[in-house]
Amino acid sequence: MLALSALGTAAFAAAGEQRPLNEYFRETWTTRQGLPHNLVQGIAQTADGYLWFATWEGLARYNGIEFRAFDRSNVSALADNGIRALEVRRDGTLVLGTSRGGVTLLRDGNWSRLSTRDGLAQDEIMDVAEDVAGRLWVATESAGLDYVDGGKVRHFGREQGLPSLSMYLVSARADGSVWAGTTEGLVRVRDDTVQVFGPAQGLPPGPVFDIAFGGDGTVWVGTERGVYRGAGDAFELASAALPIDAVQRLLVDRSGNLWLGTVNHGVLRLRGGQVETLGSEVGLPNNRVAALFEDHEGSIWVGTNGGLLRLRDAPFVSYTTEHGLADNYVRSVLETTDGTLWVGTSRGLSRRQDGRFAAPAAGEAALNDSVLSLAADAAGGLWVGTYSNGLVHWTPDGVRRYSSDDGLAGNQVRAVATARDGALWVGTARGLSRLRDGSWRSFARAEGLPREFIIALHAAADGRLWIGTANGAAVADGDRLQSVDLSALGDIEDVFGFHEDADGTMWMATDRGLVRERGGRYAVVNRRHGLPVDTVFQVVGDAEGQFWLSSNRGVLRIAREQANAVADGRLDVLDVEGFGEADGMASAQCNGGSNPAAWRSADGRIWIATAMGLSSVDPSRLQRFARAAPPLVIEDVRVDDRLVVARDRLELAPGTRKIELHFAGLSYLMPQKIRYRYRLDGFDADWVERGNQRFAQFTNLAPGDYRFRATAANAGGDWNGHEAVLDLHIAPYWWQRRGFWIGVILTTLALLYLTYAARVRQLQRSERRLRELIDQRTQDLRAQTERLTAADTEKSALLVRLREHADAFERQAREDSLTGLANRRWFDEQLAAAFADAVRDDQPLSLALVDIDHFKRINDQHSHAAGDAALRAVADTMRRELRAQDLIARYGGEEFALLFPQTTLAQARVLAERLRHAVEAVDCSAFADSLRITVSIGLAERTDLTHHERLVSQADARLYEAKRGGRNRVC
């Protein structure tokens, strides 16, 4: 369970503030998410940012999104999959202590091993550590302690003073001493001299499982009887508030807090005698803790027998029944003037005081009903609208309930508002009611309501009452009700909430976006302007000029100034920041249809009602989450679908068709929100932004030198200035070399010169003959003139042929020689022009990326000639099946691109399905018996996209979705 024996106020150093442990965001991983084994015994982080986890089934490397396993099957230097300990040396080497395979080391991608053959006393390793002198210490299972200094190994056993040869751990201290835990007590080694600590020094008899060193010189010791604190050479029990349990792991975080990993009580945090506990009842995978680690960003990682848990700070904090709420399904939230936060849940009312939620002290059974609405009264009481028990008025002195028997229009109360004239307005599922001077009056359609189902009420500063219903809005001014005509803004029906600016501007949260009323004029902000959802439940403004919108897909933040600019027609697209589960919300599904569904408290925090508790965010803290850009690494490089090892430069063979690079930003706070961009110098004119996609692909690059550069940024942060870089060199075929073409040009020029010289000599001879015969044969002169004219024509024809050759070379640069289709260069130019035309004319434009399924299998099983024939067959089918206006190109390898001008996504899907069936029907018997060709097709449409590269990225993502879905399909 997660309990406070004293209200803990320590926080991670990254937060720089004091928060209870149960307010931190918790995430877990098991073998279901990719861990090789659920028992995590060691955790380390290398300088490049990778996190490493030691398990019984090998080593796992984590990049924030996925795990990669290293074991005996893919690492020859790893003699055993059972890994007990991890240590990162100062030179960057990752050291692994294995259960019976000695010590394995990883440095700069190279694996090596130390074992009994190198002088170790035993291959069964319990722990490893590096001391200040750079020596590697090795604690063995039953053969004592070793250290490795260069190529020499020094052994410590009973003869050197160890009380036992069975070791649990070894740890190095900054003062040069090395400490070790044995089955018979604590050991300190200083200058090769062993000192033993046991009952005489205040420690309990028996084993020592772990040691941690505080910044103030304190030595913390984990034993089977709890944790002990040492100063000098004396030890004492750390705290009477801690349970008496075996403490297997200790961690002193950067704030000086002590974390304990126990056998039976899960994780404990100790600060100044105050203890907080995190157990399996609230998310710890298992109460037996085997590893504790604080990463570079201040998150705490906990390895257990049942999986991995991470505690981190997040923008949002979620409160649930664990924190005292009556139920996790929260419908409404409101703060009264005394600072009490009231929460309406599906199982009753809760209030928050002194950081804890509890039910109010009241005997009214109606307060245990589903609470839909809340409103404060002027006297300090609270109006509570319930699902089926009408309206309850709660005061510290007592409770009174109103129902339809008392004159209320209905017993399902979804909104309550107190007007400036003192009247109480109540919105029910059966109409609107007003309580004034002890008398009820109800309003329905006959009085001007667009519908009796009332969802929201707002008492405006000008004295009017705004009413939101399931069929539009209305305004009450005294006894007169008038419907608001929103038909010109779209098919708006549900009006879920209101927000009034200081200048009287009214904002409505509706099922078709955000509606603004100013001076009697209405405007809408919706999907066309960048909102990712149709339905908005509540609008809350903060002190920093931002609007917070609750929705079924999380919480959205937009700038009030931008919202006004869109409503005024001065801005086309909003900047929208979305928040969900990755940001600390227990559920991204916010609740609406009850009021208020969100609230800004006096301290500036925004509170949101959700389907899994009450979420809150402090807007003033958000800037600290705009962290420095994460480090970026290039993880994989695939050349023609083959994984290759790449360091700083990659040499590629002639004819390389496809290059695919996968990269990752190594930040673990919100890895799903890391943005990426890349640029291939020598090919890309500018940076290509990929959103959160972590790969880049290039096909049919020309021979030459390229430099791939990638960078990343956290949400709201700047791009990393330290780029991940990989140089590429694609060797040319002999006929692609510059020297070859220089030779061709020189040879052509030489032939032209020889032709010209021969012709000049011929003309000179003709001239001499002409002079001799000019007086004798006038007719011969005319004939000679005709021959000269013919020679001139021949020269012109030669120039025409040369021009034709030049045109042929130009066509080859834009045409695929195998299929006769246009190539990617031509297609990219046409796509950019077509995209610009479609945007200018507001016409639809669809793009399809087509990939031949299992093309490598065709080459491997039938021959490369069959593969070429298959490519030609698919190309011919495309020419035959597609329309004259459609553009077709071979995009690279087995991939084709299709552009459908003036074609919607639905029309393009019909064309793509027809093409897919036609390809599947291709007869391949002429070049490959039993071959059946199928294709996967990804479709994208221009609507709402700002650049043609985003159209390609969207089609590429849909193509991958088609392949993941089983291939031979259109997505």
mmCIF file with all atom_site columns, C-alpha atoms in Angstrom, residues 286-449:
data_model
loop_
_atom_site.group_PDB
_atom_site.id
_atom_site.type_symbol
_atom_site.label_atom_id
_atom_site.label_alt_id
_atom_site.label_comp_id
_atom_site.label_asym_id
_atom_site.label_entity_id
_atom_site.label_seq_id
_atom_site.pdbx_PDB_ins_code
_atom_site.Cartn_x
_atom_site.Cartn_y
_atom_site.Cartn_z
_atom_site.occupancy
_atom_site.B_iso_or_equiv
_atom_site.pdbx_formal_charge
_atom_site.auth_seq_id
_atom_site.auth_comp_id
_atom_site.auth_asym_id
_atom_site.auth_atom_id
_atom_site.pdbx_PDB_model_num
ATOM 1   C CA . ASN A 1 286 ? 6.107   -6.758 -6.199  1.00 0.00 ? 286 ASN A CA 1
ATOM 2   C CA . ASN A 1 287 ? 6.986   -5.906 -2.598  1.00 0.00 ? 287 ASN A CA 1
ATOM 3   C CA . ARG A 1 288 ? 10.403  -7.563 -2.878  1.00 0.00 ? 288 ARG A CA 1
ATOM 4   C CA . VAL A 1 289 ? 12.708  -4.828 -4.136  1.00 0.00 ? 289 VAL A CA 1
ATOM 5   C CA . ALA A 1 290 ? 15.934  -5.870 -5.864  1.00 0.00 ? 290 ALA A CA 1
ATOM 6   C CA . ALA A 1 291 ? 17.208  -2.565 -7.348  1.00 0.00 ? 291 ALA A CA 1
ATOM 7   C CA . LEU A 1 292 ? 16.975  1.204  -6.779  1.00 0.00 ? 292 LEU A CA 1
ATOM 8   C CA . PHE A 1 293 ? 18.370  3.863  -9.127  1.00 0.00 ? 293 PHE A CA 1
ATOM 9   C CA . GLU A 1 294 ? 18.078  7.611  -9.769  1.00 0.00 ? 294 GLU A CA 1
ATOM 10  C CA . ASP A 1 295 ? 18.581  8.606  -13.400 1.00 0.00 ? 295 ASP A CA 1
ATOM 11  C CA . HIS A 1 296 ? 20.053  11.791 -14.865 1.00 0.00 ? 296 HIS A CA 1
ATOM 12  C CA . GLU A 1 297 ? 16.634  13.473 -14.879 1.00 0.00 ? 297 GLU A CA 1
ATOM 13  C CA . GLY A 1 298 ? 15.870  12.738 -11.231 1.00 0.00 ? 298 GLY A CA 1
ATOM 14  C CA . SER A 1 299 ? 13.399  9.892  -11.755 1.00 0.00 ? 299 SER A CA 1
ATOM 15  C CA . ILE A 1 300 ? 13.568  6.958  -9.349  1.00 0.00 ? 300 ILE A CA 1
ATOM 16  C CA . TRP A 1 301 ? 13.595  3.449  -10.864 1.00 0.00 ? 301 TRP A CA 1
ATOM 17  C CA . VAL A 1 302 ? 12.633  0.431  -8.759  1.00 0.00 ? 302 VAL A CA 1
ATOM 18  C CA . GLY A 1 303 ? 13.447  -3.125 -9.807  1.00 0.00 ? 303 GLY A CA 1
ATOM 19  C CA . THR A 1 304 ? 11.351  -5.817 -8.133  1.00 0.00 ? 304 THR A CA 1
ATOM 20  C CA . ASN A 1 305 ? 10.693  -9.538 -8.387  1.00 0.00 ? 305 ASN A CA 1
ATOM 21  C CA . GLY A 1 306 ? 7.622   -8.763 -10.488 1.00 0.00 ? 306 GLY A CA 1
ATOM 22  C CA . GLY A 1 307 ? 8.789   -6.033 -12.824 1.00 0.00 ? 307 GLY A CA 1
ATOM 23  C CA . LEU A 1 308 ? 10.046  -2.466 -13.046 1.00 0.00 ? 308 LEU A CA 1
ATOM 24  C CA . LEU A 1 309 ? 8.538   0.751  -11.660 1.00 0.00 ? 309 LEU A CA 1
ATOM 25  C CA . ARG A 1 310 ? 9.480   4.362  -12.312 1.00 0.00 ? 310 ARG A CA 1
ATOM 26  C CA . LEU A 1 311 ? 8.491   7.360  -10.153 1.00 0.00 ? 311 LEU A CA 1
ATOM 27  C CA . ARG A 1 312 ? 8.753   10.741 -11.797 1.00 0.00 ? 312 ARG A CA 1
ATOM 28  C CA . ASP A 1 313 ? 7.489   14.238 -11.602 1.00 0.00 ? 313 ASP A CA 1
ATOM 29  C CA . ALA A 1 314 ? 4.871   15.149 -14.203 1.00 0.00 ? 314 ALA A CA 1
ATOM 30  C CA . PRO A 1 315 ? 2.879   18.255 -15.157 1.00 0.00 ? 315 PRO A CA 1
ATOM 31  C CA . PHE A 1 316 ? -0.332  16.707 -13.830 1.00 0.00 ? 316 PHE A CA 1
ATOM 32  C CA . VAL A 1 317 ? -1.072  15.088 -10.478 1.00 0.00 ? 317 VAL A CA 1
ATOM 33  C CA . SER A 1 318 ? -3.990  12.656 -10.228 1.00 0.00 ? 318 SER A CA 1
ATOM 34  C CA . TYR A 1 319 ? -5.976  12.058 -7.055  1.00 0.00 ? 319 TYR A CA 1
ATOM 35  C CA . THR A 1 320 ? -8.049  8.889  -6.658  1.00 0.00 ? 320 THR A CA 1
ATOM 36  C CA . THR A 1 321 ? -9.607  6.757  -3.923  1.00 0.00 ? 321 THR A CA 1
ATOM 37  C CA . GLU A 1 322 ? -6.022  6.111  -2.855  1.00 0.00 ? 322 GLU A CA 1
ATOM 38  C CA . HIS A 1 323 ? -5.989  9.745  -1.699  1.00 0.00 ? 323 HIS A CA 1
ATOM 39  C CA . GLY A 1 324 ? -9.406  9.584  -0.034  1.00 0.00 ? 324 GLY A CA 1
ATOM 40  C CA . LEU A 1 325 ? -11.861 10.381 -2.845  1.00 0.00 ? 325 LEU A CA 1
ATOM 41  C CA . ALA A 1 326 ? -15.247 8.720  -2.522  1.00 0.00 ? 326 ALA A CA 1
ATOM 42  C CA . ASP A 1 327 ? -14.882 7.297  -6.046  1.00 0.00 ? 327 ASP A CA 1
ATOM 43  C CA . ASN A 1 328 ? -12.551 7.562  -9.015  1.00 0.00 ? 328 ASN A CA 1
ATOM 44  C CA . TYR A 1 329 ? -15.269 8.708  -11.431 1.00 0.00 ? 329 TYR A CA 1
ATOM 45  C CA . VAL A 1 330 ? -15.257 12.465 -10.827 1.00 0.00 ? 330 VAL A CA 1
ATOM 46  C CA . ARG A 1 331 ? -18.097 14.601 -12.225 1.00 0.00 ? 331 ARG A CA 1
ATOM 47  C CA . SER A 1 332 ? -17.549 18.088 -10.787 1.00 0.00 ? 332 SER A CA 1
ATOM 48  C CA . VAL A 1 333 ? -15.072 20.180 -8.808  1.00 0.00 ? 333 VAL A CA 1
ATOM 49  C CA . LEU A 1 334 ? -15.272 23.558 -7.060  1.00 0.00 ? 334 LEU A CA 1
ATOM 50  C CA . GLU A 1 335 ? -13.325 25.595 -4.505  1.00 0.00 ? 335 GLU A CA 1
ATOM 51  C CA . THR A 1 336 ? -15.160 27.695 -1.936  1.00 0.00 ? 336 THR A CA 1
ATOM 52  C CA . THR A 1 337 ? -13.895 30.974 -0.497  1.00 0.00 ? 337 THR A CA 1
ATOM 53  C CA . ASP A 1 338 ? -12.491 29.253 2.608   1.00 0.00 ? 338 ASP A CA 1
ATOM 54  C CA . GLY A 1 339 ? -10.046 27.293 0.415   1.00 0.00 ? 339 GLY A CA 1
ATOM 55  C CA . THR A 1 340 ? -11.909 23.979 0.632   1.00 0.00 ? 340 THR A CA 1
ATOM 56  C CA . LEU A 1 341 ? -11.875 22.010 -2.595  1.00 0.00 ? 341 LEU A CA 1
ATOM 57  C CA . TRP A 1 342 ? -15.118 20.103 -3.159  1.00 0.00 ? 342 TRP A CA 1
ATOM 58  C CA . VAL A 1 343 ? -15.286 17.110 -5.495  1.00 0.00 ? 343 VAL A CA 1
ATOM 59  C CA . GLY A 1 344 ? -18.421 15.445 -6.802  1.00 0.00 ? 344 GLY A CA 1
ATOM 60  C CA . THR A 1 345 ? -17.965 11.767 -7.675  1.00 0.00 ? 345 THR A CA 1
ATOM 61  C CA . SER A 1 346 ? -20.269 8.978  -8.797  1.00 0.00 ? 346 SER A CA 1
ATOM 62  C CA . ARG A 1 347 ? -20.384 7.757  -5.178  1.00 0.00 ? 347 ARG A CA 1
ATOM 63  C CA . GLY A 1 348 ? -20.795 10.969 -3.327  1.00 0.00 ? 348 GLY A CA 1
ATOM 64  C CA . LEU A 1 349 ? -19.161 14.180 -2.218  1.00 0.00 ? 349 LEU A CA 1
ATOM 65  C CA . SER A 1 350 ? -15.553 14.621 -1.077  1.00 0.00 ? 350 SER A CA 1
ATOM 66  C CA . ARG A 1 351 ? -13.628 17.610 0.137   1.00 0.00 ? 351 ARG A CA 1
ATOM 67  C CA . ARG A 1 352 ? -9.921  18.345 0.375   1.00 0.00 ? 352 ARG A CA 1
ATOM 68  C CA . GLN A 1 353 ? -8.411  19.883 3.450   1.00 0.00 ? 353 GLN A CA 1
ATOM 69  C CA . ASP A 1 354 ? -4.805  19.724 4.634   1.00 0.00 ? 354 ASP A CA 1
ATOM 70  C CA . GLY A 1 355 ? -3.800  17.809 1.527   1.00 0.00 ? 355 GLY A CA 1
ATOM 71  C CA . ARG A 1 356 ? -6.206  14.907 2.088   1.00 0.00 ? 356 ARG A CA 1
ATOM 72  C CA . PHE A 1 357 ? -9.646  14.108 0.690   1.00 0.00 ? 357 PHE A CA 1
ATOM 73  C CA . ALA A 1 358 ? -12.494 12.915 2.896   1.00 0.00 ? 358 ALA A CA 1
ATOM 74  C CA . ALA A 1 359 ? -16.284 12.835 2.952   1.00 0.00 ? 359 ALA A CA 1
ATOM 75  C CA . PRO A 1 360 ? -17.958 15.807 4.674   1.00 0.00 ? 360 PRO A CA 1
ATOM 76  C CA . ALA A 1 361 ? -19.432 15.196 8.092   1.00 0.00 ? 361 ALA A CA 1
ATOM 77  C CA . ALA A 1 362 ? -23.105 15.047 7.159   1.00 0.00 ? 362 ALA A CA 1
ATOM 78  C CA . GLY A 1 363 ? -25.844 12.512 7.667   1.00 0.00 ? 363 GLY A CA 1
ATOM 79  C CA . GLU A 1 364 ? -27.717 13.242 4.433   1.00 0.00 ? 364 GLU A CA 1
ATOM 80  C CA . ALA A 1 365 ? -27.881 10.045 2.339   1.00 0.00 ? 365 ALA A CA 1
ATOM 81  C CA . ALA A 1 366 ? -28.312 12.132 -0.831  1.00 0.00 ? 366 ALA A CA 1
ATOM 82  C CA . LEU A 1 367 ? -24.683 13.246 -0.506  1.00 0.00 ? 367 LEU A CA 1
ATOM 83  C CA . ASN A 1 368 ? -23.688 9.632  -1.210  1.00 0.00 ? 368 ASN A CA 1
ATOM 84  C CA . ASP A 1 369 ? -25.525 9.731  -4.547  1.00 0.00 ? 369 ASP A CA 1
ATOM 85  C CA . SER A 1 370 ? -23.694 10.518 -7.803  1.00 0.00 ? 370 SER A CA 1
ATOM 86  C CA . VAL A 1 371 ? -22.875 14.228 -7.507  1.00 0.00 ? 371 VAL A CA 1
ATOM 87  C CA . LEU A 1 372 ? -23.298 16.045 -10.834 1.00 0.00 ? 372 LEU A CA 1
ATOM 88  C CA . SER A 1 373 ? -22.993 19.720 -9.938  1.00 0.00 ? 373 SER A CA 1
ATOM 89  C CA . LEU A 1 374 ? -21.662 22.085 -7.299  1.00 0.00 ? 374 LEU A CA 1
ATOM 90  C CA . ALA A 1 375 ? -22.126 25.766 -6.460  1.00 0.00 ? 375 ALA A CA 1
ATOM 91  C CA . ALA A 1 376 ? -21.145 27.909 -3.482  1.00 0.00 ? 376 ALA A CA 1
ATOM 92  C CA . ASP A 1 377 ? -23.600 30.119 -1.662  1.00 0.00 ? 377 ASP A CA 1
ATOM 93  C CA . ALA A 1 378 ? -22.865 33.541 -0.229  1.00 0.00 ? 378 ALA A CA 1
ATOM 94  C CA . ALA A 1 379 ? -23.093 32.309 3.365   1.00 0.00 ? 379 ALA A CA 1
ATOM 95  C CA . GLY A 1 380 ? -20.323 29.727 3.052   1.00 0.00 ? 380 GLY A CA 1
ATOM 96  C CA . GLY A 1 381 ? -22.534 26.767 2.290   1.00 0.00 ? 381 GLY A CA 1
ATOM 97  C CA . LEU A 1 382 ? -22.566 24.494 -0.723  1.00 0.00 ? 382 LEU A CA 1
ATOM 98  C CA . TRP A 1 383 ? -25.264 23.570 -3.235  1.00 0.00 ? 383 TRP A CA 1
ATOM 99  C CA . VAL A 1 384 ? -24.924 19.968 -4.408  1.00 0.00 ? 384 VAL A CA 1
ATOM 100 C CA . GLY A 1 385 ? -26.797 18.657 -7.454  1.00 0.00 ? 385 GLY A CA 1
ATOM 101 C CA . THR A 1 386 ? -27.266 14.889 -7.526  1.00 0.00 ? 386 THR A CA 1
ATOM 102 C CA . TYR A 1 387 ? -28.171 12.351 -10.178 1.00 0.00 ? 387 TYR A CA 1
ATOM 103 C CA . SER A 1 388 ? -31.469 11.202 -8.691  1.00 0.00 ? 388 SER A CA 1
ATOM 104 C CA . ASN A 1 389 ? -31.945 12.881 -5.315  1.00 0.00 ? 389 ASN A CA 1
ATOM 105 C CA . GLY A 1 390 ? -32.467 16.461 -6.391  1.00 0.00 ? 390 GLY A CA 1
ATOM 106 C CA . LEU A 1 391 ? -30.615 19.415 -4.882  1.00 0.00 ? 391 LEU A CA 1
ATOM 107 C CA . VAL A 1 392 ? -28.883 19.350 -1.489  1.00 0.00 ? 392 VAL A CA 1
ATOM 108 C CA . HIS A 1 393 ? -27.916 22.474 0.448   1.00 0.00 ? 393 HIS A CA 1
ATOM 109 C CA . TRP A 1 394 ? -24.978 21.675 2.729   1.00 0.00 ? 394 TRP A CA 1
ATOM 110 C CA . THR A 1 395 ? -23.852 23.995 5.512   1.00 0.00 ? 395 THR A CA 1
ATOM 111 C CA . PRO A 1 396 ? -21.691 23.325 8.543   1.00 0.00 ? 396 PRO A CA 1
ATOM 112 C CA . ASP A 1 397 ? -24.871 23.476 10.603  1.00 0.00 ? 397 ASP A CA 1
ATOM 113 C CA . GLY A 1 398 ? -26.967 21.012 8.629   1.00 0.00 ? 398 GLY A CA 1
ATOM 114 C CA . VAL A 1 399 ? -28.313 19.718 5.336   1.00 0.00 ? 399 VAL A CA 1
ATOM 115 C CA . ARG A 1 400 ? -31.562 20.402 3.463   1.00 0.00 ? 400 ARG A CA 1
ATOM 116 C CA . ARG A 1 401 ? -32.743 18.601 0.331   1.00 0.00 ? 401 ARG A CA 1
ATOM 117 C CA . TYR A 1 402 ? -35.028 19.890 -2.444  1.00 0.00 ? 402 TYR A CA 1
ATOM 118 C CA . SER A 1 403 ? -36.748 17.638 -4.949  1.00 0.00 ? 403 SER A CA 1
ATOM 119 C CA . SER A 1 404 ? -39.525 17.673 -7.514  1.00 0.00 ? 404 SER A CA 1
ATOM 120 C CA . ASP A 1 405 ? -41.942 17.399 -4.588  1.00 0.00 ? 405 ASP A CA 1
ATOM 121 C CA . ASP A 1 406 ? -40.795 20.884 -3.519  1.00 0.00 ? 406 ASP A CA 1
ATOM 122 C CA . GLY A 1 407 ? -41.228 22.430 -6.967  1.00 0.00 ? 407 GLY A CA 1
ATOM 123 C CA . LEU A 1 408 ? -37.914 21.501 -8.593  1.00 0.00 ? 408 LEU A CA 1
ATOM 124 C CA . ALA A 1 409 ? -38.334 20.775 -12.338 1.00 0.00 ? 409 ALA A CA 1
ATOM 125 C CA . GLY A 1 410 ? -36.511 17.453 -12.036 1.00 0.00 ? 410 GLY A CA 1
ATOM 126 C CA . ASN A 1 411 ? -34.406 15.433 -9.613  1.00 0.00 ? 411 ASN A CA 1
ATOM 127 C CA . GLN A 1 412 ? -31.381 15.057 -11.901 1.00 0.00 ? 412 GLN A CA 1
ATOM 128 C CA . VAL A 1 413 ? -29.484 18.298 -11.290 1.00 0.00 ? 413 VAL A CA 1
ATOM 129 C CA . ARG A 1 414 ? -26.582 18.958 -13.690 1.00 0.00 ? 414 ARG A CA 1
ATOM 130 C CA . ALA A 1 415 ? -25.940 22.655 -13.069 1.00 0.00 ? 415 ALA A CA 1
ATOM 131 C CA . VAL A 1 416 ? -26.442 25.202 -10.285 1.00 0.00 ? 416 VAL A CA 1
ATOM 132 C CA . ALA A 1 417 ? -25.747 28.948 -10.340 1.00 0.00 ? 417 ALA A CA 1
ATOM 133 C CA . THR A 1 418 ? -26.349 31.834 -7.931  1.00 0.00 ? 418 THR A CA 1
ATOM 134 C CA . ALA A 1 419 ? -27.318 35.070 -9.699  1.00 0.00 ? 419 ALA A CA 1
ATOM 135 C CA . ARG A 1 420 ? -26.247 38.540 -8.604  1.00 0.00 ? 420 ARG A CA 1
ATOM 136 C CA . ASP A 1 421 ? -29.790 39.303 -7.430  1.00 0.00 ? 421 ASP A CA 1
ATOM 137 C CA . GLY A 1 422 ? -29.612 36.360 -4.999  1.00 0.00 ? 422 GLY A CA 1
ATOM 138 C CA . ALA A 1 423 ? -31.782 34.005 -7.016  1.00 0.00 ? 423 ALA A CA 1
ATOM 139 C CA . LEU A 1 424 ? -30.702 30.384 -7.238  1.00 0.00 ? 424 LEU A CA 1
ATOM 140 C CA . TRP A 1 425 ? -30.919 28.808 -10.705 1.00 0.00 ? 425 TRP A CA 1
ATOM 141 C CA . VAL A 1 426 ? -30.988 25.024 -11.028 1.00 0.00 ? 426 VAL A CA 1
ATOM 142 C CA . GLY A 1 427 ? -30.587 23.147 -14.308 1.00 0.00 ? 427 GLY A CA 1
ATOM 143 C CA . THR A 1 428 ? -32.200 19.707 -14.376 1.00 0.00 ? 428 THR A CA 1
ATOM 144 C CA . ALA A 1 429 ? -32.815 17.018 -16.992 1.00 0.00 ? 429 ALA A CA 1
ATOM 145 C CA . ARG A 1 430 ? -36.448 18.198 -17.153 1.00 0.00 ? 430 ARG A CA 1
ATOM 146 C CA . GLY A 1 431 ? -36.100 21.940 -17.266 1.00 0.00 ? 431 GLY A CA 1
ATOM 147 C CA . LEU A 1 432 ? -34.780 25.049 -15.526 1.00 0.00 ? 432 LEU A CA 1
ATOM 148 C CA . SER A 1 433 ? -35.867 26.075 -12.005 1.00 0.00 ? 433 SER A CA 1
ATOM 149 C CA . ARG A 1 434 ? -35.382 29.293 -10.041 1.00 0.00 ? 434 ARG A CA 1
ATOM 150 C CA . LEU A 1 435 ? -35.577 29.688 -6.262  1.00 0.00 ? 435 LEU A CA 1
ATOM 151 C CA . ARG A 1 436 ? -36.290 33.259 -5.171  1.00 0.00 ? 436 ARG A CA 1
ATOM 152 C CA . ASP A 1 437 ? -37.624 34.362 -1.807  1.00 0.00 ? 437 ASP A CA 1
ATOM 153 C CA . GLY A 1 438 ? -38.380 30.751 -0.880  1.00 0.00 ? 438 GLY A CA 1
ATOM 154 C CA . SER A 1 439 ? -40.510 30.156 -3.977  1.00 0.00 ? 439 SER A CA 1
ATOM 155 C CA . TRP A 1 440 ? -39.740 27.909 -6.967  1.00 0.00 ? 440 TRP A CA 1
ATOM 156 C CA . ARG A 1 441 ? -40.562 28.695 -10.579 1.00 0.00 ? 441 ARG A CA 1
ATOM 157 C CA . SER A 1 442 ? -39.747 26.411 -13.529 1.00 0.00 ? 442 SER A CA 1
ATOM 158 C CA . PHE A 1 443 ? -39.027 27.214 -17.179 1.00 0.00 ? 443 PHE A CA 1
ATOM 159 C CA . ALA A 1 444 ? -39.394 24.914 -20.186 1.00 0.00 ? 444 ALA A CA 1
ATOM 160 C CA . ARG A 1 445 ? -39.621 25.160 -23.978 1.00 0.00 ? 445 ARG A CA 1
ATOM 161 C CA . ALA A 1 446 ? -42.761 27.204 -23.720 1.00 0.00 ? 446 ALA A CA 1
ATOM 162 C CA . GLU A 1 447 ? -40.768 29.908 -21.921 1.00 0.00 ? 447 GLU A CA 1
ATOM 163 C CA . GLY A 1 448 ? -37.986 29.933 -24.558 1.00 0.00 ? 448 GLY A CA 1
ATOM 164 C CA . LEU A 1 449 ? -35.641 27.073 -23.683 1.00 0.00 ? 449 LEU A CA 1
#
